[in-house]
Short mmCIF file of C-alpha atoms and ligand atoms in Angstrom, two decimals:
data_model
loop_
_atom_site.label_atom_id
_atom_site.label_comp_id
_atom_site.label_asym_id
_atom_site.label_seq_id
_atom_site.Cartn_x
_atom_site.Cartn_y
_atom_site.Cartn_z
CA UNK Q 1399 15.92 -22.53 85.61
CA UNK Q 1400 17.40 -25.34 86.72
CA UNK Q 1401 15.42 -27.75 89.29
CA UNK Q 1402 17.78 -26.95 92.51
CA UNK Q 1403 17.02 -23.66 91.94
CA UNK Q 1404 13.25 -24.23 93.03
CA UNK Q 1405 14.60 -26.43 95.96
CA UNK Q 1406 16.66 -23.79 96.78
CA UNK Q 1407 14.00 -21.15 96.91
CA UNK Q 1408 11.96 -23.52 99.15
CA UNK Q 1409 15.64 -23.61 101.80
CA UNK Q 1410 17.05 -26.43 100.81
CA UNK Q 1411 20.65 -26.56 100.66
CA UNK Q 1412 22.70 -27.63 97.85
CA UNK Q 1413 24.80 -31.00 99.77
CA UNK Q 1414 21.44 -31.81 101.23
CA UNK Q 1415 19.51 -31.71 97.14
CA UNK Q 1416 22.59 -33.69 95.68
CA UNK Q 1417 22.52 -36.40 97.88
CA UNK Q 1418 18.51 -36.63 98.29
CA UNK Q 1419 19.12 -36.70 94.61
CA UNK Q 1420 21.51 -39.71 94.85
CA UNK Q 1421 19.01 -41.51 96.51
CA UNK Q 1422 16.95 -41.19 94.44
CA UNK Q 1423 18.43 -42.84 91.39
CA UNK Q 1424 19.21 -45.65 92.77
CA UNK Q 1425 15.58 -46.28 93.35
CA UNK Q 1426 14.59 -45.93 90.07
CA UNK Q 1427 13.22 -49.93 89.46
CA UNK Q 1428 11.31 -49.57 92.75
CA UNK Q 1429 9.40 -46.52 92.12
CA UNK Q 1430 8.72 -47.86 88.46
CA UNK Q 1431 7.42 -50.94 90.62
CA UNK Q 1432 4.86 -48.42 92.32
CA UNK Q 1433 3.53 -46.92 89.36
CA UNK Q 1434 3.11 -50.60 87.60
CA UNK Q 1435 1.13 -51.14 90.86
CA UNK Q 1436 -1.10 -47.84 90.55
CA UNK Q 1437 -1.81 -48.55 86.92
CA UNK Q 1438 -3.02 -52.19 87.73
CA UNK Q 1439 -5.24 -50.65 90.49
CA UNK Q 1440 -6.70 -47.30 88.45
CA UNK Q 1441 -7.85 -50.59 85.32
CA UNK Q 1442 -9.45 -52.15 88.80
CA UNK Q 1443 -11.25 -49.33 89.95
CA UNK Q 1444 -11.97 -48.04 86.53
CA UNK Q 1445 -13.67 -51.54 85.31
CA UNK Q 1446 -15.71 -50.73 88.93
CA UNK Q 1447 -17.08 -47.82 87.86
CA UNK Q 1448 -18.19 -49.23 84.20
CA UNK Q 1449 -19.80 -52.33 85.64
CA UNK Q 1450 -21.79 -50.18 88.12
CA UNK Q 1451 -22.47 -47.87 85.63
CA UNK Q 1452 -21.33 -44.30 87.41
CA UNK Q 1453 -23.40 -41.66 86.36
CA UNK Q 1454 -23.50 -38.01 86.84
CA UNK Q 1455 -26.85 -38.65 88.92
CA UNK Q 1456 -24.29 -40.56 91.16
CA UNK Q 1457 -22.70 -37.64 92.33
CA UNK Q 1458 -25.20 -35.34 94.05
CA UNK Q 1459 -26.31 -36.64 97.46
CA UNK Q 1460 -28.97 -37.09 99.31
CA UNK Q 1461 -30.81 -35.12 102.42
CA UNK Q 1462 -32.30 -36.57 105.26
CA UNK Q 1463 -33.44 -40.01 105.65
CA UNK Q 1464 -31.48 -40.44 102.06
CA UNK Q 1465 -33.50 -43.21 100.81
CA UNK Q 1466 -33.35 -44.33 97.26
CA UNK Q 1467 -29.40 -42.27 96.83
CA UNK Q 1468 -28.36 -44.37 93.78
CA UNK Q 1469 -24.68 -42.42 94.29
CA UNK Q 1470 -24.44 -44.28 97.72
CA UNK Q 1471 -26.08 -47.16 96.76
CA UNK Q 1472 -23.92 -47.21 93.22
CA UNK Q 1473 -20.22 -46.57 95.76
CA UNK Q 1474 -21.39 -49.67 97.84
CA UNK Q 1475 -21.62 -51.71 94.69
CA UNK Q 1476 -18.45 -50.09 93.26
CA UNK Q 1477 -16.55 -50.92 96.21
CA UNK Q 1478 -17.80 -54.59 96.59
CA UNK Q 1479 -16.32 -54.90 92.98
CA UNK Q 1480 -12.95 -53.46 93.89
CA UNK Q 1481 -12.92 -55.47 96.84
CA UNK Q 1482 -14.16 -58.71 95.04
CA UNK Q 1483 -16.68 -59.21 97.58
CA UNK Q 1484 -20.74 -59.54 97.86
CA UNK Q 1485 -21.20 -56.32 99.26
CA UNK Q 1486 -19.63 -52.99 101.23
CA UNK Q 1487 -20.73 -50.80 103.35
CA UNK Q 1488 -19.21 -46.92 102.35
CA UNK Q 1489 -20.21 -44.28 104.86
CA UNK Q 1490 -20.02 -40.75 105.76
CA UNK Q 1491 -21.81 -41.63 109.05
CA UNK Q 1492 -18.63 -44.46 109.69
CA UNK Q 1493 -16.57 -41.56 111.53
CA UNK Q 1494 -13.47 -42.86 111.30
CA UNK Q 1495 -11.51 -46.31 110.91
CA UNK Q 1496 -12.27 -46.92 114.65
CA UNK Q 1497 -15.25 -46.32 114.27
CA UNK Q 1498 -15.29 -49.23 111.02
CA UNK Q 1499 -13.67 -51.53 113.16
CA UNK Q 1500 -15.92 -51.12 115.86
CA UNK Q 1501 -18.99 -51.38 114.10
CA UNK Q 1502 -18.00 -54.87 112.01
CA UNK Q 1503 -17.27 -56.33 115.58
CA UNK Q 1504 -19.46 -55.02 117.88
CA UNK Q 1505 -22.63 -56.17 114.81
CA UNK Q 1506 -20.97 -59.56 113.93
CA UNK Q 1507 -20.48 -60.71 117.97
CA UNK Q 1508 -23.18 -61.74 120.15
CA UNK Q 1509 -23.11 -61.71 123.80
CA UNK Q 1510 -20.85 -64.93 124.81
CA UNK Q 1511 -18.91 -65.26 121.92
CA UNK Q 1512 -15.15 -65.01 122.05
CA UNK Q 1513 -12.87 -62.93 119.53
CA UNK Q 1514 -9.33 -63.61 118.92
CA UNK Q 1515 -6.91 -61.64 117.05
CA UNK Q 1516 -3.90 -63.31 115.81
CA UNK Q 1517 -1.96 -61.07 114.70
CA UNK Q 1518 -1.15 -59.38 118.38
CA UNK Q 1519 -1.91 -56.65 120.36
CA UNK Q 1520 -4.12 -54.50 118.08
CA UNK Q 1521 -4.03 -50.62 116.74
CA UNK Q 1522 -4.62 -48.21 120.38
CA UNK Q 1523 -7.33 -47.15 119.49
CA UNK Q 1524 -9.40 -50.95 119.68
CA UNK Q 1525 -7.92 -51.66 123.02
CA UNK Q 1526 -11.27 -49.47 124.65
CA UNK Q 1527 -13.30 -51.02 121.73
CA UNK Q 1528 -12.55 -54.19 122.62
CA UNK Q 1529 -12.42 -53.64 126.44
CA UNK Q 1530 -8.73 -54.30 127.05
CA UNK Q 1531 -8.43 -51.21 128.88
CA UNK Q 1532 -11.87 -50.51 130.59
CA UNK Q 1533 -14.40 -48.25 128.66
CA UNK Q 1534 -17.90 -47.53 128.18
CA UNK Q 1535 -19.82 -49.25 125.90
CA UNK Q 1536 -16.93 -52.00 125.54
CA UNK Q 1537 -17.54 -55.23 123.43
CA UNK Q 1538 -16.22 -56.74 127.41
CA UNK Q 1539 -19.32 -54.49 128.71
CA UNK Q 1540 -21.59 -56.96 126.38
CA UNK Q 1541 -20.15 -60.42 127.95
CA UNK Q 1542 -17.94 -60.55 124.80
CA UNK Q 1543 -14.74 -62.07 125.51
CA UNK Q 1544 -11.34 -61.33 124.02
CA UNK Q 1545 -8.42 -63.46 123.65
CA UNK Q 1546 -4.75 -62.72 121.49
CA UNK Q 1547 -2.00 -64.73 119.77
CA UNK Q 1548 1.31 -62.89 118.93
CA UNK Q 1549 3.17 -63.25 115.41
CA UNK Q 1550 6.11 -64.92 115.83
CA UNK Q 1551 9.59 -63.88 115.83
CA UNK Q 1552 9.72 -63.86 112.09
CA UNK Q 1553 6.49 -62.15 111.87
CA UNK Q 1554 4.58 -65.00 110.38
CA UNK Q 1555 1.22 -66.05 111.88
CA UNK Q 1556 1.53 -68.60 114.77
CA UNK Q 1557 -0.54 -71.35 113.12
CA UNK Q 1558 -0.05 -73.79 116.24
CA UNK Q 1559 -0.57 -70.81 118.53
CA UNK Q 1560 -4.17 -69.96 117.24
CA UNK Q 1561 -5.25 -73.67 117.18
CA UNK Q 1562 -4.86 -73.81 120.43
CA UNK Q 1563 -7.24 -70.76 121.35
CA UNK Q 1564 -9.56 -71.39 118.86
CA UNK Q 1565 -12.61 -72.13 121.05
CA UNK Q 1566 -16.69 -73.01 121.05
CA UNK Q 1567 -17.28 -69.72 121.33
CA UNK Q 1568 -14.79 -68.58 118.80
CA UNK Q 1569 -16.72 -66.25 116.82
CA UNK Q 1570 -14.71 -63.96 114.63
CA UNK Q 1571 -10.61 -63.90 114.24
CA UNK Q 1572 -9.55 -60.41 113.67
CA UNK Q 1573 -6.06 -59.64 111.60
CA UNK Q 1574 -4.08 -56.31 111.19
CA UNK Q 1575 -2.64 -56.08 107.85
CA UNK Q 1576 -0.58 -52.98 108.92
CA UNK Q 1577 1.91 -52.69 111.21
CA UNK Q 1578 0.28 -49.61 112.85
CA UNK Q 1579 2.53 -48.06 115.27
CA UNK Q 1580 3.95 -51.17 116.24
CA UNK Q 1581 7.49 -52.73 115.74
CA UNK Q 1582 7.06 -55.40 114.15
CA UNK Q 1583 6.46 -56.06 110.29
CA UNK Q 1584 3.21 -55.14 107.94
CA UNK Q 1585 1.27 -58.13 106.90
CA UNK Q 1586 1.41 -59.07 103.08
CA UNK Q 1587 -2.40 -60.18 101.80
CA UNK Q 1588 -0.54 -63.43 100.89
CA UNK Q 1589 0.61 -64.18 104.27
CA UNK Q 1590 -2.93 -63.48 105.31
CA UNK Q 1591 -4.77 -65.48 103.14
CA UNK Q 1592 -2.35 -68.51 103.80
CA UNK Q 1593 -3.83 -67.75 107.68
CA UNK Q 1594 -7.38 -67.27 106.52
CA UNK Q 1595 -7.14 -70.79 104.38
CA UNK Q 1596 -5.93 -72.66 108.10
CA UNK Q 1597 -8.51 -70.73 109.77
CA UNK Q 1598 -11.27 -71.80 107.97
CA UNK Q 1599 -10.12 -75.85 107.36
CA UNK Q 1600 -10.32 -75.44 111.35
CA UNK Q 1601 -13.48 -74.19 111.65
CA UNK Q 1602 -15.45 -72.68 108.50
CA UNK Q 1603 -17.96 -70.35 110.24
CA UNK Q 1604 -15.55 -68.66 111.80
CA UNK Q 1605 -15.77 -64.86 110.79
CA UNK Q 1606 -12.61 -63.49 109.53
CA UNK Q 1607 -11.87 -59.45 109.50
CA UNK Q 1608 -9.05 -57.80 108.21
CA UNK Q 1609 -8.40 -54.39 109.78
CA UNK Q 1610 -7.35 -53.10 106.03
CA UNK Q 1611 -6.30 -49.83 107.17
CA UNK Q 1612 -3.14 -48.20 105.46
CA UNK Q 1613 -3.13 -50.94 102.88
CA UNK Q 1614 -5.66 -50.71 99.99
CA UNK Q 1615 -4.14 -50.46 96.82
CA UNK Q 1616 -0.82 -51.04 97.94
CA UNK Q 1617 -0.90 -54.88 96.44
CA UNK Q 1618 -2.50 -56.29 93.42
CA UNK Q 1619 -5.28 -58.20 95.91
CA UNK Q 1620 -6.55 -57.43 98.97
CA UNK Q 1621 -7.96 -59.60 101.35
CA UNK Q 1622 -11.31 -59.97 100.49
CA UNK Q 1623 -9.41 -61.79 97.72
CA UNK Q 1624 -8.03 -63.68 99.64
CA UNK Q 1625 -10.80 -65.18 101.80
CA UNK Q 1626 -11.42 -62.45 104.29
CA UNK Q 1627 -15.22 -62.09 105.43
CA UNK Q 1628 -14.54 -58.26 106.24
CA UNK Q 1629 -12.48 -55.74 105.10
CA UNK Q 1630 -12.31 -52.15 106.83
CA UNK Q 1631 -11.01 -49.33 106.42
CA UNK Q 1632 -10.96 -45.37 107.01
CA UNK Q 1633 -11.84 -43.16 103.86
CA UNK Q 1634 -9.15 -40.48 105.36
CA UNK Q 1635 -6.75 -43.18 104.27
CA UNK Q 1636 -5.72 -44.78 101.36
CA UNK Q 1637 -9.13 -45.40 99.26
CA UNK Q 1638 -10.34 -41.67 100.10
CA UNK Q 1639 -6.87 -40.36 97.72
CA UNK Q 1640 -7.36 -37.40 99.98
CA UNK Q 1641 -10.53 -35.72 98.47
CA UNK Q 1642 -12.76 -37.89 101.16
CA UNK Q 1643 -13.55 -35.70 103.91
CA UNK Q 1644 -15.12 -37.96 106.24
CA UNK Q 1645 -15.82 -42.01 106.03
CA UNK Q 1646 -15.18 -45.52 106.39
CA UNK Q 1647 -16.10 -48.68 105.03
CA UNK Q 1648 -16.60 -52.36 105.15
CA UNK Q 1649 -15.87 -54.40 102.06
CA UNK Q 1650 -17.44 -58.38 102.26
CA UNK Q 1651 -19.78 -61.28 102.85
CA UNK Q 1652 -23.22 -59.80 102.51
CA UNK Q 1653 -24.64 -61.61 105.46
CA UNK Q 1654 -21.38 -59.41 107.41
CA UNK Q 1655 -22.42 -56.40 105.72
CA UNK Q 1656 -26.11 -56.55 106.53
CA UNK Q 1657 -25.37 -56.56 109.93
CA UNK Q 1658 -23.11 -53.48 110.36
CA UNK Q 1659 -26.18 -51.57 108.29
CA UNK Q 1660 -28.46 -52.62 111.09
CA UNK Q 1661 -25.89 -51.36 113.72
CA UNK Q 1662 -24.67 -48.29 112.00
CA UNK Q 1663 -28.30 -47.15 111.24
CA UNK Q 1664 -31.18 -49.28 113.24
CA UNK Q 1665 -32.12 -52.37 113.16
CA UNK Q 1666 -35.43 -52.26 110.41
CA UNK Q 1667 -33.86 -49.65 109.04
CA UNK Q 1668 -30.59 -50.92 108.05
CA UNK Q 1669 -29.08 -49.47 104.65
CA UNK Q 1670 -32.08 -47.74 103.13
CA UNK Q 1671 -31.10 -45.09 105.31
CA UNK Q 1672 -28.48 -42.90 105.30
CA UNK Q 1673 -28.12 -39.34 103.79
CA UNK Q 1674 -25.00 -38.50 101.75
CA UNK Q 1675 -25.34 -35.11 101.89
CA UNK Q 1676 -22.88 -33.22 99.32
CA UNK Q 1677 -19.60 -35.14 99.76
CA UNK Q 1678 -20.73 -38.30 97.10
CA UNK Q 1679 -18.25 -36.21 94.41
CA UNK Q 1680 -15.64 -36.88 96.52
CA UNK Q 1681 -15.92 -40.21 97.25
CA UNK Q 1682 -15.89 -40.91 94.08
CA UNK Q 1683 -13.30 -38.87 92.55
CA UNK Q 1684 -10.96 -39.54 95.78
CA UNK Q 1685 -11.14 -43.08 95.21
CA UNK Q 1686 -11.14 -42.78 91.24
CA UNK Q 1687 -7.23 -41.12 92.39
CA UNK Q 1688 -6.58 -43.71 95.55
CA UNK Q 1689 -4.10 -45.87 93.31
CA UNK Q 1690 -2.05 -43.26 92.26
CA UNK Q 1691 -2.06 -41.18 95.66
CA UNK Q 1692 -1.67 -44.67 97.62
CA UNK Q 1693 1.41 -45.07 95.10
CA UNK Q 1694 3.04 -41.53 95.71
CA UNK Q 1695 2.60 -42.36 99.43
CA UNK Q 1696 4.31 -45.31 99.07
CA UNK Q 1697 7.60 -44.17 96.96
CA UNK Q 1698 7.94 -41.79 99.98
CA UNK Q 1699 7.64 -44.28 102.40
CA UNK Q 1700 11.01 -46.20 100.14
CA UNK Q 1701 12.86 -42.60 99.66
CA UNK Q 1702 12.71 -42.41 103.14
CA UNK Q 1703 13.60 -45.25 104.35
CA UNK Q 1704 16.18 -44.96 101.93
CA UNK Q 1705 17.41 -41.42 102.94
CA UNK Q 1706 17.63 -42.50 106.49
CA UNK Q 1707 19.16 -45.75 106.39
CA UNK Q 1708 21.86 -44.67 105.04
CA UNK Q 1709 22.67 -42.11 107.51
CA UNK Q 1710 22.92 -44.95 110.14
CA UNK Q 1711 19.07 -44.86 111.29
CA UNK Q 1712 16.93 -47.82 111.79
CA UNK Q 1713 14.27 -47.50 109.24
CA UNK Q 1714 11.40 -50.23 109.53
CA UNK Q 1715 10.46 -51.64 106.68
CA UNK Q 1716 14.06 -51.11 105.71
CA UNK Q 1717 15.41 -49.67 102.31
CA UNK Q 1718 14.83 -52.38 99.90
CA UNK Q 1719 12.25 -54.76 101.79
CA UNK Q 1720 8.93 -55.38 99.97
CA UNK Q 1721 6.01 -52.98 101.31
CA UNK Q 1722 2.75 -54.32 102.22
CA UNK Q 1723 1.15 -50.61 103.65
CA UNK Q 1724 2.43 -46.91 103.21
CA UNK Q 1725 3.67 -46.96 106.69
CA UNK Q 1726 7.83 -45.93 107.41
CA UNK Q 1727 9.24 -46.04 110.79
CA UNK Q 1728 12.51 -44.33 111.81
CA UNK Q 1729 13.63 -44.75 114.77
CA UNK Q 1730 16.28 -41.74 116.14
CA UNK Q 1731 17.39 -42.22 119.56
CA UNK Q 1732 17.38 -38.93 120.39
CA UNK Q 1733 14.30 -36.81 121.35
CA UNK Q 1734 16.11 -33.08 119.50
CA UNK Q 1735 16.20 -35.41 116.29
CA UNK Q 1736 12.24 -36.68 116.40
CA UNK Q 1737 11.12 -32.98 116.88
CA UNK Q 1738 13.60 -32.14 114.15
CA UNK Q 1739 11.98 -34.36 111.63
CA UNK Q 1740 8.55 -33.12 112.88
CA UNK Q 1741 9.44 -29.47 112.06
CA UNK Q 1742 10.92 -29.88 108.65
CA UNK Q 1743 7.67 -32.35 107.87
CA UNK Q 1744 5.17 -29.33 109.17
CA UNK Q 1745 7.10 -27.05 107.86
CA UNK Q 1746 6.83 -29.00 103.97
CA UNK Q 1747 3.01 -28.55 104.42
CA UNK Q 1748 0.61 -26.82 101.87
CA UNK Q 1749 -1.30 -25.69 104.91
CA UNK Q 1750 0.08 -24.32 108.71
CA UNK Q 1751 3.89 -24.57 107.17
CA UNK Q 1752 4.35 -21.84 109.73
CA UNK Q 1753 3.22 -23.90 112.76
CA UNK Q 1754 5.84 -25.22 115.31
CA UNK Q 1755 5.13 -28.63 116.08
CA UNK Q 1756 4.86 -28.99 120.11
CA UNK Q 1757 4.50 -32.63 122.13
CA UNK Q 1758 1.20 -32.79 123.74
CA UNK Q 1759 -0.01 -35.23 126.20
CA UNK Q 1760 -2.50 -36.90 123.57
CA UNK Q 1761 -5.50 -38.89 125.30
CA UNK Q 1762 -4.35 -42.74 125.23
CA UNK Q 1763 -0.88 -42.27 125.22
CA UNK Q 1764 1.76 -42.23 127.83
CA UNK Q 1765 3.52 -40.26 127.21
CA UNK Q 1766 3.68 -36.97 124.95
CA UNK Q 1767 2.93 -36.94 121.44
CA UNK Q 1768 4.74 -34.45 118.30
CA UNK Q 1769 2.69 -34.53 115.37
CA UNK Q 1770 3.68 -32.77 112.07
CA UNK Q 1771 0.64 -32.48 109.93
CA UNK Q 1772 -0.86 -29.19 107.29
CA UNK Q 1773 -3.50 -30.89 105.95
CA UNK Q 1774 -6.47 -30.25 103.32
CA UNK Q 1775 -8.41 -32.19 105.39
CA UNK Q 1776 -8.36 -32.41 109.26
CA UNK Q 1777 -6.19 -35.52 110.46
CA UNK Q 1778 -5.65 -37.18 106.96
CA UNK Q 1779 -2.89 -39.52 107.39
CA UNK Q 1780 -3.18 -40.44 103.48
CA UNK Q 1781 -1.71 -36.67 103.56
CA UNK Q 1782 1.67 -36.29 104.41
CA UNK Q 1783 2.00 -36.57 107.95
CA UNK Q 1784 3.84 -38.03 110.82
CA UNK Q 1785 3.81 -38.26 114.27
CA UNK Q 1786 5.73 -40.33 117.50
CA UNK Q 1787 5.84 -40.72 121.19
CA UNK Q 1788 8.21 -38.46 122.81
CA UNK Q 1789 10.12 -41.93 124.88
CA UNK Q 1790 12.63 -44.21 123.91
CA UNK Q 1791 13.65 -45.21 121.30
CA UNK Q 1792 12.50 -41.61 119.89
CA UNK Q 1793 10.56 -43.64 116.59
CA UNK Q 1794 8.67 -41.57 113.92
CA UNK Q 1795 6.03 -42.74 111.91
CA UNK Q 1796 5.76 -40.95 108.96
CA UNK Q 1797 3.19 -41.52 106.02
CA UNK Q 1798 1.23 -39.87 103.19
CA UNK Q 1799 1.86 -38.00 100.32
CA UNK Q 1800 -1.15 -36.91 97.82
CA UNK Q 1801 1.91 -36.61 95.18
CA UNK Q 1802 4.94 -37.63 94.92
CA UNK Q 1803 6.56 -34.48 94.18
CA UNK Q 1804 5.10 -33.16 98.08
CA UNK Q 1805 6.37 -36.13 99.12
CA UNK Q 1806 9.67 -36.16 98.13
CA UNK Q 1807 9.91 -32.28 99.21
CA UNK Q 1808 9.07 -32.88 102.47
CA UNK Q 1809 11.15 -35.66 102.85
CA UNK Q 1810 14.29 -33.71 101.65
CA UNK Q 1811 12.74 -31.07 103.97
CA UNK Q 1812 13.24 -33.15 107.45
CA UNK Q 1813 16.83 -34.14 106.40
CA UNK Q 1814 17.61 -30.10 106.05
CA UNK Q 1815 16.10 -29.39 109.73
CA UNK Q 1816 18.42 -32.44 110.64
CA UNK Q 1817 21.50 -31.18 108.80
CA UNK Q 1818 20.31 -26.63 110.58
CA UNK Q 1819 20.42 -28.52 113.93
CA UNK Q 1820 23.48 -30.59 113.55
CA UNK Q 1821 22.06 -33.75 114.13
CA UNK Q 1822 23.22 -34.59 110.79
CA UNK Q 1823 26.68 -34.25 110.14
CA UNK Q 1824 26.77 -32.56 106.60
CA UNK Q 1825 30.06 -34.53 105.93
CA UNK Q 1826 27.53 -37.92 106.07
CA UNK Q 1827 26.14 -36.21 102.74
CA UNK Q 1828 29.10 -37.14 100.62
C1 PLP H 3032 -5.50 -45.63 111.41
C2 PLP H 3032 -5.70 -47.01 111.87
C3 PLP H 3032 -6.81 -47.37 112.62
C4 PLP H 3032 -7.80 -46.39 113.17
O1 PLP H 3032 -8.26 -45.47 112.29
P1 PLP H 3032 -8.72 -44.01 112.75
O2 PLP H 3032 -9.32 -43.47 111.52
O3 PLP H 3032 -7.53 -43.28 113.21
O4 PLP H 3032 -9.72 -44.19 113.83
C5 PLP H 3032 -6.96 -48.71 112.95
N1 PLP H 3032 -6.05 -49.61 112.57
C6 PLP H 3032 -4.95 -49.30 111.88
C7 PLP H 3032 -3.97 -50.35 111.50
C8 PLP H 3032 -4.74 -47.99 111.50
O5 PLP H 3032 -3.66 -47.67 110.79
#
């Protein structure tokens, strides 16, 4: 049978294939740039797991107060490889990548110290963590103060800018290596280290954490490599490849890392404890695939960028930029087209195709929210997802992909509910 044939079955018209098609070969050095990357990072992770000696005792968990669970005692030490750092921090009781973040600041600050982020506002979701907006239990509710420095135009680090708020009580600079749901442009681990370097001729015992979310395995290094004190990160990301079902880490110093144990767990207590109940298979194996999931995330973060830049939509990164996390904005202009996209993504889904996307008025946001999302696991963004604010300028973020073939069908998929509702001209196909 020929391939449109199974396209076709799955309602995808034949103008809509052939140019998704065209697309497509041009892209050819870029996706063969991706899978260099994912080989580099499956030798990295493999070497992990031979140094640390994985073993089929690795994979069982533990029960109760877990002590002595050489599987999540062996992932720590596996991760701190990957990572080239001292030590991690990998666990199911880390909820979420909030919930990382939150736990490397709110056990590396002390009452009185300052933190300063410098690469902007960051992610929603710390705004309450930090205390920017009021909220219980706020690293503000502690007497710990909070202070920013915006990129600049060009999206480069304001080097002059964060000399002149580095303080005393400077304590710990925080950095976003994605873009988030922001506007501007993804950090590359380069362009962070380069920061981290003028940091620490400043002032050396300054703590330096790099919210890593979106990013791992996306570049050769990451930025533990690179200088970074912390890494963290959400297991329903990148480094779970889509098998974790729950988790987060921290990846670096150990002096960092000993602290978070004694936050996450008690102080006493600390990392001995910790049960990893039955999901230790899955951490493993999900981050044994991370490279090449992260990598068929990616090439559908390029094809559609590429798909929808050429239509006349602004796509952030654009369609040949370098990519630094798995991240693609496009930004529509028109509310009909954002739910559009949102339908044909749901309806790609291995799970709830059938489910009509509908803007809700999500907690934190203000203003209504569509999400498009039929996932394995509940809110996996490393699965192919996306989601936007129902305001101007009508912007989707769309991400994930645990192949490349779902991926690229999905993609294809929100062009066709473009092209049924005549958002998309079909004569633009030519
Ligand atoms: C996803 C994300 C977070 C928060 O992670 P959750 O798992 O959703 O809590 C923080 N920072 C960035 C840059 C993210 O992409």
């Amino acid at each position: 049978m020929e391939k449109y044939e199974y396209y076709r079955k799955l309602n995808i018209d034949r103008d809509v294939y052939d140019y998704a098609c065209k697309v497509e070969s041009a892209l050819e050095d870029r996706f063969r740039a991706a899978d260099e990357m994912a080989e580099i990072c499956q030798l990295k992770v493999l070497d992990a797991f031979h140094r640390e000696q994985v073993q089929e005792a690795c994979l069982s968990g533990s029960t109760g107060y877990g002590y002595n669970d050489i599987g999540r005692d062996t992932l720590e030490k596996v991760y701190a490889d990957i990572f080239n750092a001292e030590d991690a921090l990998v666990r199911p009781q880390i909820t979420c990548g909030t919930h990382a973040l939150a736990l490397a600041l709110s056990s590396n600050l002390r009452p009185g110290d300052n933190m300063l982020s410098v690469s902007g506002r960051p992610y929603d979701t710390l705004e309450e963590v930090i205390g920017i907006r009021p909220s219980a239990g706020s690293l503000a509710e502690y007497q710990i103060t909070y202070d920013e420095v915006a990129l600049k135009d060009d999206g480069g680090f304001d080097l002059e800018g964060i000399k002149a708020k580095i303080r005393p009580d400077t304590r710990l600079v925080a950095i976003q290596r994605s873009k988030g749901y922001s506007s501007r442009r993804s950090l590359s681990v380069e362009q962070i280290g380069e920061c981290i370097s003028y940091i620490k001729e400043l002032r050396d015992d300054i703590i330096v954490m790099v919210d890593n979310c979106y990013g791992e395995f996306v570049e050769e290094i990451e930025p533990t490599d690179v200088g970074a004190d912390m890494a963290v990160g959400s297991l329903i990301k990148n480094p779970g490849g889509g098998l974790a079902p729950i988790g987060g880490y921290i990846a670096g110093k150990r002096s960092c890392i000993e602290k978070a144990a004694a936050r996450l767990t008690s102080p006493g207590l600390g990392r001995e404890v910790g049960a990893s109940l039955g999901i230790m298979k899955d951490l493993y194996q999900g981050l044994f695939l991370a490279p090449y999931v992260t990598a068929s995330a990616l090439k559908g973060a390029i094809f559609a960028a590429n798909i929808y830049e050429k239509l006349g939509f602004q796509v952030l990164p654009d369609g040949s930029e370098p990519r630094y996390d798995i991240i693609q904005a496009v930004t529509f202009g028109r509310e009909d087209a954002l739910k559009a996209f949102c339908r044909g993504i749901q309806a790609a889904a291995p799970v709830d195709s059938f489910v009509t996307p509908e803007p809700w008025p999500m907690p934190g946001y203000d203003s209504d929210v569509i999400m498009a999302a039929g996932n394995f696991i509940s809110g996996s963004s490393i699965e192919l997802s996306a989601d936007g604010p129902l305001k101007e300028p009508y912007s989707v973020y769309f991400q994930g992909g645990l192949t490349w073939g779902h991926a690229k069908y999905g993609i294809i998929n929100s062009l066709q509910y473009l092209v049924n509702d005549k958002i998309v001209d079909r004569k633009m196909l030519k």
